[in-house]
PDB file of C-alpha atoms in Angstrom:
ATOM      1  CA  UNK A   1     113.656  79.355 119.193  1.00 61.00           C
ATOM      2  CA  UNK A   2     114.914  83.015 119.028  1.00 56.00           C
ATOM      3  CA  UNK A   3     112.529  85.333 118.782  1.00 77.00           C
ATOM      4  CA  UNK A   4     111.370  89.304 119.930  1.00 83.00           C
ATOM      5  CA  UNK A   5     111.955  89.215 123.643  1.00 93.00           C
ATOM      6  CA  UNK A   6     112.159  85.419 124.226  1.00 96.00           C
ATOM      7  CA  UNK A   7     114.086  82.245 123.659  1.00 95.00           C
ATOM      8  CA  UNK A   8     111.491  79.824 123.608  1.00 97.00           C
ATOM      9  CA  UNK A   9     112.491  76.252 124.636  1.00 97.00           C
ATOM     10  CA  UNK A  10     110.121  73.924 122.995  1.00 98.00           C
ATOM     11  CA  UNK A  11     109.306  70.691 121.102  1.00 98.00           C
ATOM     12  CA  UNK A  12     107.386  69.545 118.206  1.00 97.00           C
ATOM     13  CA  UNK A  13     106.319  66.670 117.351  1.00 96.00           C
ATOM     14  CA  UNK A  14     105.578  65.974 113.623  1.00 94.00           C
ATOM     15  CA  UNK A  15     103.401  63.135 112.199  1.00 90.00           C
ATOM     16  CA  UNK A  16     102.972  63.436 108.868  1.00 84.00           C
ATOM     17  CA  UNK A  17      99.428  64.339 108.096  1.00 88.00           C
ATOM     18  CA  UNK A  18      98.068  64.029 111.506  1.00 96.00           C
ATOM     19  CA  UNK A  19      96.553  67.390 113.315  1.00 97.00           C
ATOM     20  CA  UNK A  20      98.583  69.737 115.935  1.00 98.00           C
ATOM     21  CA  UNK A  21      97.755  70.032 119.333  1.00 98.00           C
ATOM     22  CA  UNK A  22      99.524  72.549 121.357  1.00 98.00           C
ATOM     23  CA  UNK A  23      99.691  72.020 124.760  1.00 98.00           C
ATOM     24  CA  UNK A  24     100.221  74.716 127.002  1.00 98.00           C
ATOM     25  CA  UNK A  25     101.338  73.643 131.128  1.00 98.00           C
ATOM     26  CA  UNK A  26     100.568  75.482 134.366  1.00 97.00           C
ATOM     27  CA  UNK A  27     102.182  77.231 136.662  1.00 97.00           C
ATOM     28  CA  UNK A  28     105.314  75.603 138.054  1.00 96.00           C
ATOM     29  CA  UNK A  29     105.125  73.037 134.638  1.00 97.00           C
ATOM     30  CA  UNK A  30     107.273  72.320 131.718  1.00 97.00           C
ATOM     31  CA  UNK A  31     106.934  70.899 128.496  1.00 97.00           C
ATOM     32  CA  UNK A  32     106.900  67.795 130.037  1.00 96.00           C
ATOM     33  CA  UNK A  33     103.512  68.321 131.878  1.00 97.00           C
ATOM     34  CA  UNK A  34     101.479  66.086 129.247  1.00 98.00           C
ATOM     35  CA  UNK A  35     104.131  63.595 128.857  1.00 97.00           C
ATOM     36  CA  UNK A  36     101.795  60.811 130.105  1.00 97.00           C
ATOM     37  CA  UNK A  37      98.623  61.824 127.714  1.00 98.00           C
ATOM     38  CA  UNK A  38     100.635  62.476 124.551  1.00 98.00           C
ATOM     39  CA  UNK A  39     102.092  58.559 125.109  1.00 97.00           C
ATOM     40  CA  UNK A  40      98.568  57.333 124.404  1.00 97.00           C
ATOM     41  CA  UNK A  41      97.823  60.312 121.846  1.00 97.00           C
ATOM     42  CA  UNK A  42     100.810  59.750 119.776  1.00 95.00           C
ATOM     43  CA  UNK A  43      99.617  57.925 116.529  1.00 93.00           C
ATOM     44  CA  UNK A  44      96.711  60.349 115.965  1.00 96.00           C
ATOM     45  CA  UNK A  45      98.583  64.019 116.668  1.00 97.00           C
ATOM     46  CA  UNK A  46     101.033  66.260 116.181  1.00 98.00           C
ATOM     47  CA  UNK A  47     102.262  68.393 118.950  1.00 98.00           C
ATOM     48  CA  UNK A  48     103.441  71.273 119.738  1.00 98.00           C
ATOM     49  CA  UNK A  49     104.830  71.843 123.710  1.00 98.00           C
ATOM     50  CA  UNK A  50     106.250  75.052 125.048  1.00 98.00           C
ATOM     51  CA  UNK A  51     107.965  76.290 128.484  1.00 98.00           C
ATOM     52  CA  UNK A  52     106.272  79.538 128.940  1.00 98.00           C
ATOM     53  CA  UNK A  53     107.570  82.566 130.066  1.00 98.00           C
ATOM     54  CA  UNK A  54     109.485  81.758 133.247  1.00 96.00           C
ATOM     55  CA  UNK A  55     109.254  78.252 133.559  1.00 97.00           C
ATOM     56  CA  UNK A  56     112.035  75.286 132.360  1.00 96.00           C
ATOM     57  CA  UNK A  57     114.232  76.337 130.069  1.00 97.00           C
ATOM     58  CA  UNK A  58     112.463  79.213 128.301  1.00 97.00           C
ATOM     59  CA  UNK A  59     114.050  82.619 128.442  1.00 96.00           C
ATOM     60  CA  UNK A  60     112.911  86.466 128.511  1.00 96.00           C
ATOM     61  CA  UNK A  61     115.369  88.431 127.053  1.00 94.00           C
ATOM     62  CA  UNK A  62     113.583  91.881 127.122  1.00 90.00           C
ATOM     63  CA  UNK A  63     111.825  93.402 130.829  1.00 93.00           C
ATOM     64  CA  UNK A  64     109.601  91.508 132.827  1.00 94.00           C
ATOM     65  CA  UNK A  65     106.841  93.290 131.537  1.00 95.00           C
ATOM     66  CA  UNK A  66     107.232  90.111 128.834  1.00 96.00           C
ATOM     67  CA  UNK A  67     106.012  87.764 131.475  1.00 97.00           C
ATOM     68  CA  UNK A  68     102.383  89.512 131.342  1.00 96.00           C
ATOM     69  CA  UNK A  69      99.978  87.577 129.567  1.00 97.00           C
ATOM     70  CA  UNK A  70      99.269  89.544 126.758  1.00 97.00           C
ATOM     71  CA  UNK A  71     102.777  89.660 125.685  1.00 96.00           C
ATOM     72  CA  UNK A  72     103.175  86.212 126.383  1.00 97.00           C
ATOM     73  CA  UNK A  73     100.173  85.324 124.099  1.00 98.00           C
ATOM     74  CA  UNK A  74     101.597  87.217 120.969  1.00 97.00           C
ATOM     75  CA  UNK A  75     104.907  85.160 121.668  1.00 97.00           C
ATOM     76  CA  UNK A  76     102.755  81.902 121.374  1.00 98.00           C
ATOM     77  CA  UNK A  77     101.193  83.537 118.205  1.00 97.00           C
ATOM     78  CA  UNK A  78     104.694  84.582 116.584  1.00 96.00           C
ATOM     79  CA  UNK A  79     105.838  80.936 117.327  1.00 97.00           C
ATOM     80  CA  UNK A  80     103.357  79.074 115.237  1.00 97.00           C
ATOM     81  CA  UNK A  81     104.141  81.961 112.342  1.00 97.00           C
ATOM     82  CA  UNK A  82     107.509  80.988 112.689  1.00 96.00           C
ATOM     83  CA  UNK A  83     106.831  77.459 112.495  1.00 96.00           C
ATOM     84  CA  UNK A  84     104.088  78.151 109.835  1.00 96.00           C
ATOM     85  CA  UNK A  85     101.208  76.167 112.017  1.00 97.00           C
ATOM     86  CA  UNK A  86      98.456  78.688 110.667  1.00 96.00           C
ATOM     87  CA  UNK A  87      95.570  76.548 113.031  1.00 97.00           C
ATOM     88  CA  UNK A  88      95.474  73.851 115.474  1.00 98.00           C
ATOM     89  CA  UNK A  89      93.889  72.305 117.844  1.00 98.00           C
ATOM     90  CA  UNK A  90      94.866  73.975 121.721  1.00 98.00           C
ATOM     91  CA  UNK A  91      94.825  72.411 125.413  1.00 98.00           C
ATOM     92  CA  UNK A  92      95.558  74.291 128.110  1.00 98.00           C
ATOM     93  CA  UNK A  93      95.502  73.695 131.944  1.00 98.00           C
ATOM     94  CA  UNK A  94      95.380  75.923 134.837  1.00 98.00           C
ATOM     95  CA  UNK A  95      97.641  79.154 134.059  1.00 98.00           C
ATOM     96  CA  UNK A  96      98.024  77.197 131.005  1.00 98.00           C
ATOM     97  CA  UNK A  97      94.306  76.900 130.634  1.00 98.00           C
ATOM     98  CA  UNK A  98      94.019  80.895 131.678  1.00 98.00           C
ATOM     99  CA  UNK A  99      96.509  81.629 129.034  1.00 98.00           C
ATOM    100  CA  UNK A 100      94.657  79.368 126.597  1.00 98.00           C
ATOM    101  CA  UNK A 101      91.243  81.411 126.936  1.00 98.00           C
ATOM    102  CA  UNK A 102      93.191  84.204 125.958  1.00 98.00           C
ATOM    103  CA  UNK A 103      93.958  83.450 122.687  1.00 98.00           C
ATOM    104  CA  UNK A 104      91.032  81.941 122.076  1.00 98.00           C
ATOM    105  CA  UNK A 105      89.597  84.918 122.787  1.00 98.00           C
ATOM    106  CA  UNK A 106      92.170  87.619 120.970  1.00 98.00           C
ATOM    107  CA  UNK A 107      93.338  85.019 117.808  1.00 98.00           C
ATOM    108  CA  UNK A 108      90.356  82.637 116.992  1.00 98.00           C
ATOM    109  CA  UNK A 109      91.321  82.097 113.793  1.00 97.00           C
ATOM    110  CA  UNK A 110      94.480  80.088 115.331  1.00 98.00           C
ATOM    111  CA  UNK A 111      92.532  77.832 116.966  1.00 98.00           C
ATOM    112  CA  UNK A 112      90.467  75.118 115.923  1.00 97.00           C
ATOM    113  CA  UNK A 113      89.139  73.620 119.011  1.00 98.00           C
ATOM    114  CA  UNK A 114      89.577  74.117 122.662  1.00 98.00           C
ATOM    115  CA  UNK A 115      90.170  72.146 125.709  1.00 98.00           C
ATOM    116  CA  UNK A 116      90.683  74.177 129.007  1.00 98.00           C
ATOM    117  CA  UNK A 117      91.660  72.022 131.979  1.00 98.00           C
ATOM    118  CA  UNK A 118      90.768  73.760 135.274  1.00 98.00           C
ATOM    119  CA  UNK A 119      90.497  77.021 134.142  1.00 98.00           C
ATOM    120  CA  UNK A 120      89.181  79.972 134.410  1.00 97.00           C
ATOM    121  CA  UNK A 121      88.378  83.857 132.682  1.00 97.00           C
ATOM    122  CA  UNK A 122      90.246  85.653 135.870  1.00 95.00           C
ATOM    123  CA  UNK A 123      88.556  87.601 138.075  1.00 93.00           C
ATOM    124  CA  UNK A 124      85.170  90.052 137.725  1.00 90.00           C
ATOM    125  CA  UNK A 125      86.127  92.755 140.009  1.00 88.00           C
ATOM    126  CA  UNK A 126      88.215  94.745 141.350  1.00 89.00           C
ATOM    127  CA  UNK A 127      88.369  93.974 144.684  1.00 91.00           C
ATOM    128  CA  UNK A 128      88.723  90.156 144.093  1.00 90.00           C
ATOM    129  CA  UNK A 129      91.691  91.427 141.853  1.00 91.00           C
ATOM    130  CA  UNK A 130      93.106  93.573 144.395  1.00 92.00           C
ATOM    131  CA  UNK A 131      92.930  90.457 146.872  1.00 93.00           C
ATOM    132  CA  UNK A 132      94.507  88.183 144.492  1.00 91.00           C
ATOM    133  CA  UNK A 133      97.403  90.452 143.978  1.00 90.00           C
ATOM    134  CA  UNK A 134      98.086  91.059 147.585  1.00 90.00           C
ATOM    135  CA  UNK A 135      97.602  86.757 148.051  1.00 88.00           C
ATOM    136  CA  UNK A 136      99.935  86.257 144.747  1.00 86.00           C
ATOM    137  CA  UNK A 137     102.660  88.838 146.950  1.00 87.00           C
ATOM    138  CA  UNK A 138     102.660  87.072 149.279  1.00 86.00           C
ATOM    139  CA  UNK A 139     103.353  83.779 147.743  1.00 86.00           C
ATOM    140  CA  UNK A 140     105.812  85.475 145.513  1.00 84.00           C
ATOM    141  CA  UNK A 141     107.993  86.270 148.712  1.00 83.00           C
ATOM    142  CA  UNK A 142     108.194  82.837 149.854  1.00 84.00           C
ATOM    143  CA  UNK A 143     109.334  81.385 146.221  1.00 83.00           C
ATOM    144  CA  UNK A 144     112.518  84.368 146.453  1.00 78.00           C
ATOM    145  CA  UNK A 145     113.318  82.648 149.736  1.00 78.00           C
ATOM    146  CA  UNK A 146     113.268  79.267 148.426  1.00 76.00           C
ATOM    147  CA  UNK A 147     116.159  79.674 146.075  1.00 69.00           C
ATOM    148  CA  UNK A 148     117.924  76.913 147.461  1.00 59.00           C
ATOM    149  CA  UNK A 149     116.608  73.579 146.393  1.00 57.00           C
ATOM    150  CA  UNK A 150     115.698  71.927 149.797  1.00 65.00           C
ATOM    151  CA  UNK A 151     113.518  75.465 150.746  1.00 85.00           C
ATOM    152  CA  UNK A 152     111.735  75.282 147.196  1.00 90.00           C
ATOM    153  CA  UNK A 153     110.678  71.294 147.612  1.00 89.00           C
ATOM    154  CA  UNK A 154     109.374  72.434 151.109  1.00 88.00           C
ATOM    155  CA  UNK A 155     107.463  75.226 149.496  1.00 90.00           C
ATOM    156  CA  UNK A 156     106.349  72.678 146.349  1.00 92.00           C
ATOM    157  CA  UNK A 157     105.044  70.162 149.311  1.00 90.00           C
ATOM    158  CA  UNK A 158     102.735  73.261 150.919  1.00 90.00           C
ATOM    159  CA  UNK A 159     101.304  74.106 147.839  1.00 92.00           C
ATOM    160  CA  UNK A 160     100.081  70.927 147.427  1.00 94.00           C
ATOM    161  CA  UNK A 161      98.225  70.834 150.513  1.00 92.00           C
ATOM    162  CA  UNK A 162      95.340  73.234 148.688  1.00 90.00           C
ATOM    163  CA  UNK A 163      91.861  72.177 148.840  1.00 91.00           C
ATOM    164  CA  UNK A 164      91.697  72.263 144.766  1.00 92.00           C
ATOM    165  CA  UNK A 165      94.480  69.531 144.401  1.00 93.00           C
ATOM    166  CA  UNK A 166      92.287  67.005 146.208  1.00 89.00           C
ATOM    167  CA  UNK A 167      94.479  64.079 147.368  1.00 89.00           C
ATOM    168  CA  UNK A 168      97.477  64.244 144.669  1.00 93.00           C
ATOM    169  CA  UNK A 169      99.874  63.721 146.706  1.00 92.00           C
ATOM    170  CA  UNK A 170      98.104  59.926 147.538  1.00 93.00           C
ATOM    171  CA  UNK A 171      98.978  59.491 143.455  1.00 93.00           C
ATOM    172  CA  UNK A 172     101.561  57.307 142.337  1.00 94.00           C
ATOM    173  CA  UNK A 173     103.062  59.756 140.126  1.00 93.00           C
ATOM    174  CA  UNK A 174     102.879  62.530 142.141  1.00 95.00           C
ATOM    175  CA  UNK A 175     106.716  62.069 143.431  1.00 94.00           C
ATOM    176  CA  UNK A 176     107.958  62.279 139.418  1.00 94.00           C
ATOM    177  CA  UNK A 177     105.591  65.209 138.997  1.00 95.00           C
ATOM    178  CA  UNK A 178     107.236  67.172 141.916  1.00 93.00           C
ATOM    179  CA  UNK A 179     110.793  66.357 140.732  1.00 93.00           C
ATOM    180  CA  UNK A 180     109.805  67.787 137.497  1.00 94.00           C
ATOM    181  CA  UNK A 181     108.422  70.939 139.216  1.00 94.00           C
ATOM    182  CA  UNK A 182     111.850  70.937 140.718  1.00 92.00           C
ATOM    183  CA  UNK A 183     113.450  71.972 137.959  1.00 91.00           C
ATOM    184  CA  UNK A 184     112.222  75.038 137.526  1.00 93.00           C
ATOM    185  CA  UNK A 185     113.739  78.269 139.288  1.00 91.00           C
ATOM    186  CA  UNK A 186     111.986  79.803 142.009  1.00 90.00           C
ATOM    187  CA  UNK A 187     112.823  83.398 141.012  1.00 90.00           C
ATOM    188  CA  UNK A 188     111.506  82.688 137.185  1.00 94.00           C
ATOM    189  CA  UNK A 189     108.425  81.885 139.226  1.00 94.00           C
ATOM    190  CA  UNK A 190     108.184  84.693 141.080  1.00 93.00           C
ATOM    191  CA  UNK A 191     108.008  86.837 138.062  1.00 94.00           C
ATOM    192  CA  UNK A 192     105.541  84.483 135.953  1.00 95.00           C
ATOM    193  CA  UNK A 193     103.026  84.960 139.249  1.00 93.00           C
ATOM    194  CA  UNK A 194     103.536  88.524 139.544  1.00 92.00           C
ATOM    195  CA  UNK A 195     102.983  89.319 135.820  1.00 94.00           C
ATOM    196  CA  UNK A 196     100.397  86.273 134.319  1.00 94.00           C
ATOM    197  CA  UNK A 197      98.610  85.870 137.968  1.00 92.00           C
ATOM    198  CA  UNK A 198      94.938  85.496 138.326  1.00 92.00           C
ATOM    199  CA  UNK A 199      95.304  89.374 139.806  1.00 90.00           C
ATOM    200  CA  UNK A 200      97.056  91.045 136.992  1.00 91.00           C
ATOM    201  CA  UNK A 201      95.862  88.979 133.931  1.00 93.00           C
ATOM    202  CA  UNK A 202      93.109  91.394 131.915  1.00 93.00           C
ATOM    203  CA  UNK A 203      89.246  89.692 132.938  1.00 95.00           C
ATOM    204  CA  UNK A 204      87.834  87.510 130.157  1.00 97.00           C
ATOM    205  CA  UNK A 205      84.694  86.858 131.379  1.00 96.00           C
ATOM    206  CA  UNK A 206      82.668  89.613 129.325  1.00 94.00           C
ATOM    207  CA  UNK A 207      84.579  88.808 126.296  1.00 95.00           C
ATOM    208  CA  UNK A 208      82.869  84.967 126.752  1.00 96.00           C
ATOM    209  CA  UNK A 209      79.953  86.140 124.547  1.00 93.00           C
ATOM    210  CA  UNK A 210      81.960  86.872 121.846  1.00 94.00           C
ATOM    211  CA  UNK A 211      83.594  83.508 121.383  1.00 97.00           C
ATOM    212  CA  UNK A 212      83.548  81.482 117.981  1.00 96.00           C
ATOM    213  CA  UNK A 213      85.044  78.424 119.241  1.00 98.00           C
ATOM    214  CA  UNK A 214      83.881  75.358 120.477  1.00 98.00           C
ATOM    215  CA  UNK A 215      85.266  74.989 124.042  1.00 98.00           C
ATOM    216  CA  UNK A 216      85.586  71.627 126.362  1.00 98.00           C
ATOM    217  CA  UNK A 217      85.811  72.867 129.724  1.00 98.00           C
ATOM    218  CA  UNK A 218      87.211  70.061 132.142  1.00 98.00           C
ATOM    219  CA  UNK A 219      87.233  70.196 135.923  1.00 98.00           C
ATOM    220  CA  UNK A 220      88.052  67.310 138.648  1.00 97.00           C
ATOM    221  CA  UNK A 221      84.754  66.093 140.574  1.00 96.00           C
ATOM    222  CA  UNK A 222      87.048  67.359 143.499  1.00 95.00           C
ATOM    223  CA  UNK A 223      87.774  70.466 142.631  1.00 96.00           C
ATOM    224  CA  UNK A 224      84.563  72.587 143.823  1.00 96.00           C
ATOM    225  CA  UNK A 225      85.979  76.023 142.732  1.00 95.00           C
ATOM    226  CA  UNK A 226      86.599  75.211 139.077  1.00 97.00           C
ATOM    227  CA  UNK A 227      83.172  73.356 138.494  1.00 98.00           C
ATOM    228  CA  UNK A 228      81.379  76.587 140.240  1.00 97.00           C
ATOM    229  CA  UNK A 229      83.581  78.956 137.640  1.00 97.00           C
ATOM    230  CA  UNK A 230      83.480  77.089 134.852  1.00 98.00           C
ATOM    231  CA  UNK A 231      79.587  76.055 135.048  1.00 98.00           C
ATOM    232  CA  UNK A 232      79.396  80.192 134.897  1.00 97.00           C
ATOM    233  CA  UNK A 233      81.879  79.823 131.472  1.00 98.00           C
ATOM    234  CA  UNK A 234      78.987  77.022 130.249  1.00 97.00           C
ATOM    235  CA  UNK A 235      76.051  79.465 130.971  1.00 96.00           C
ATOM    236  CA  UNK A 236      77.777  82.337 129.481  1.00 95.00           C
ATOM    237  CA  UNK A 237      79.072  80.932 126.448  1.00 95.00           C
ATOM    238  CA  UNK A 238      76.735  78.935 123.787  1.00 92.00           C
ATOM    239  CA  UNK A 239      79.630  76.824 122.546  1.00 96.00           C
ATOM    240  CA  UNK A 240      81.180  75.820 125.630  1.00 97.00           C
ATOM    241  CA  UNK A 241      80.799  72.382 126.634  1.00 97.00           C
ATOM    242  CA  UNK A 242      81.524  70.800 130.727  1.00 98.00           C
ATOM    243  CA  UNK A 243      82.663  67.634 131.927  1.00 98.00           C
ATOM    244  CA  UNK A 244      83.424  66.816 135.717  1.00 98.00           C
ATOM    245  CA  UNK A 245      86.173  64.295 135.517  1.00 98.00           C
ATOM    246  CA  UNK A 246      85.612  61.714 138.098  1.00 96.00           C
ATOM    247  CA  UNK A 247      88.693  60.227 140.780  1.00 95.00           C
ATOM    248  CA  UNK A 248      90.728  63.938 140.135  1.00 96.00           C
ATOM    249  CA  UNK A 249      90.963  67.441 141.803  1.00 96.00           C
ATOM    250  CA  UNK A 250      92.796  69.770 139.643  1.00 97.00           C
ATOM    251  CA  UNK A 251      95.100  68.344 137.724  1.00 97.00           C
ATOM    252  CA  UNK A 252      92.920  66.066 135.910  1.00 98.00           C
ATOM    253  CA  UNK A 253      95.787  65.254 133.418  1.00 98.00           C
ATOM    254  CA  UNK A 254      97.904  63.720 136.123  1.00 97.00           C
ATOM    255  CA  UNK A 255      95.252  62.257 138.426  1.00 97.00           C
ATOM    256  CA  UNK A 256      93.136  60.854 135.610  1.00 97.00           C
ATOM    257  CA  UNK A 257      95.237  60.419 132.431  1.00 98.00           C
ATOM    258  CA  UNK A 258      93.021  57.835 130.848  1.00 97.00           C
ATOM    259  CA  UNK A 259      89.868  59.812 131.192  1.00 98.00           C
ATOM    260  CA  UNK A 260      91.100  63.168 130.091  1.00 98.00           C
ATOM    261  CA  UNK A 261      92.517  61.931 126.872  1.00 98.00           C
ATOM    262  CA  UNK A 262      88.842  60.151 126.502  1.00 98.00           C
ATOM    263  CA  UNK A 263      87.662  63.507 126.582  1.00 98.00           C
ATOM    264  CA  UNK A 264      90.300  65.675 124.588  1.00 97.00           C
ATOM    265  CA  UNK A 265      90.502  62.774 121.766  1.00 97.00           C
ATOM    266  CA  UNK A 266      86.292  62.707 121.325  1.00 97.00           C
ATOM    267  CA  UNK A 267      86.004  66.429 121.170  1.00 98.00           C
ATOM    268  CA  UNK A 268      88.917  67.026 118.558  1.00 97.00           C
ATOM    269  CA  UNK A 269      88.127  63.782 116.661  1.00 92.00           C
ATOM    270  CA  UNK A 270      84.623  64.911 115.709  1.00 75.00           C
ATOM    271  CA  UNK A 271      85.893  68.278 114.484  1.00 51.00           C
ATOM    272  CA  UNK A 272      85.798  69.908 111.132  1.00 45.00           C
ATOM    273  CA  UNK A 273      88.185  71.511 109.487  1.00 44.00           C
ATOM    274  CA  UNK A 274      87.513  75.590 108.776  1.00 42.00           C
ATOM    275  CA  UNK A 275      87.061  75.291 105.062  1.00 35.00           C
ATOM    276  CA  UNK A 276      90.278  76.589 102.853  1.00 34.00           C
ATOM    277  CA  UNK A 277      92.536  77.152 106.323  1.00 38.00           C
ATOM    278  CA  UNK A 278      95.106  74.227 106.682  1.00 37.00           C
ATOM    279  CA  UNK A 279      94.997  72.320 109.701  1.00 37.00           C
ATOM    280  CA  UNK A 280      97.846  71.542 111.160  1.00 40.00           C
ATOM    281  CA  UNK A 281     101.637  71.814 109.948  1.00 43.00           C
TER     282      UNK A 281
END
């Protein structure tokens, strides 16, 4: 869809009646990142899924200034005006899930319940922001030198290898995943690190105690980092709820399909409508 500053590439799903999730993928994902968890999800939701800003087949027609979160986040909101979803339900993992908190955060009128997958409120200070950036650099170089396909599957392979991915790459699925990450373009990447990284996105974390919506915070049992960060979202904010997701680092969705729909379908079944706001479509 055209709007402001972006041709969104997206797809929704409508059963009649039945209440909108909308799904929002990390970085290097598509709108084909749930796939697996809407299959078992489909008879009791509708869905919304979205390429963000420079990932599958989304585009950003103005500067890249439009690949920041904040400007990404009104995008999201003037999406669901233009497709008259006043609330729904929202799931969001990693940059996804960063992007998710967000608009929790800045819209929570939008949003009905929250799921956030391995995620996390950015970063406190300035120095570990100042770090990040220089790290995010440097990763940004070596995505502009893997333009051509064989250099960018070598990269995709490395960043695997991180400690918070666990043993993925052990997973059956793990081969479809990467030719999926495949199709995105490395220097649509580079810009979507530079401008939505954990360095330059604006810190959440004081903003926690001002939050009106119930929040499912999921982490993988091997992902260390994210159950230290988000343990601090549980303390800070009174309607925040964790779960450590057994057998998964941090994609959870991928590694643990089964147990993170579980999880997303209890917390959203047992919710109640805001009174005289529609739900979904």
């Amino acid at each position: 869809m055209m709007l402001k500053n972006y041709n969104f590439h997206y797809s929704l799903i409508n059963n009649l009646n039945k209440p909108l999730i909308l799904f929002l993928h990390g970085f290097m994902g598509n709108i084909h990142e749930f796939d697996e968890a809407i299959k078992i999800l489909a008879e009791e939701f509708s869905f919304l899924i979205i390429d963000l800003p420079g990932h599958g087949k989304t585009q950003v027609l103005g500067g890249d200034e439009y690949y920041t979160m904040a400007n990404t986040a009104h995008a999201v909101i003037n999406l669901l005006d233009d497709l008259s979803i006043n609330e729904c339900f929202l799931v969001g993992y990693s940059m996804g899930g960063r992007l998710a908190l967000y608009l929790t955060l800045h819209f929570p009128e939008r949003f009905t319940k929250v799921v956030l997958e391995s995620a996390s409120p950015g970063l406190a200070t300035e120095i570990e922001r100042l770090a990040r950036i220089k790290s995010d650099a440097q990763i940004a170089r070596k995505l502009a030198r893997s333009i051509a396909k064989e250099d960018f599957a070598t990269f995709l392979q490395n960043w695997y290898n991180q400690p918070i991915f666990g043993s993925i790459k052990n997973h059956p699925k793990f081969e479809i995943m990467l030719k999926s990450r495949l199709q995105n373009h490395p220097t649509e990447l580079t810009k979507s690190l530079q401008f939505m990284g954990t360095g330059n996105q604006p810190c959440l974390w004081k903003k926690l105690e001002q939050n009106t919506t119930p929040l499912l915070l999921l982490t993988g049992e091997y992902d260390q980092k994210f159950i230290d960060i988000n343990t601090e979202i549980a303390q800070r904010c009174k309607l925040a709820q964790l779960k450590v997701i057994n057998y998964s680092g941090h994609n959870i969705h991928l590694e643990n399909t089964e147990e993170f729909v579980k999880n997303i379908r209890d917390f959203f079944v047992h919710s109640v409508p805001r009174q005289n706001s529609p739900f979904s479509l």
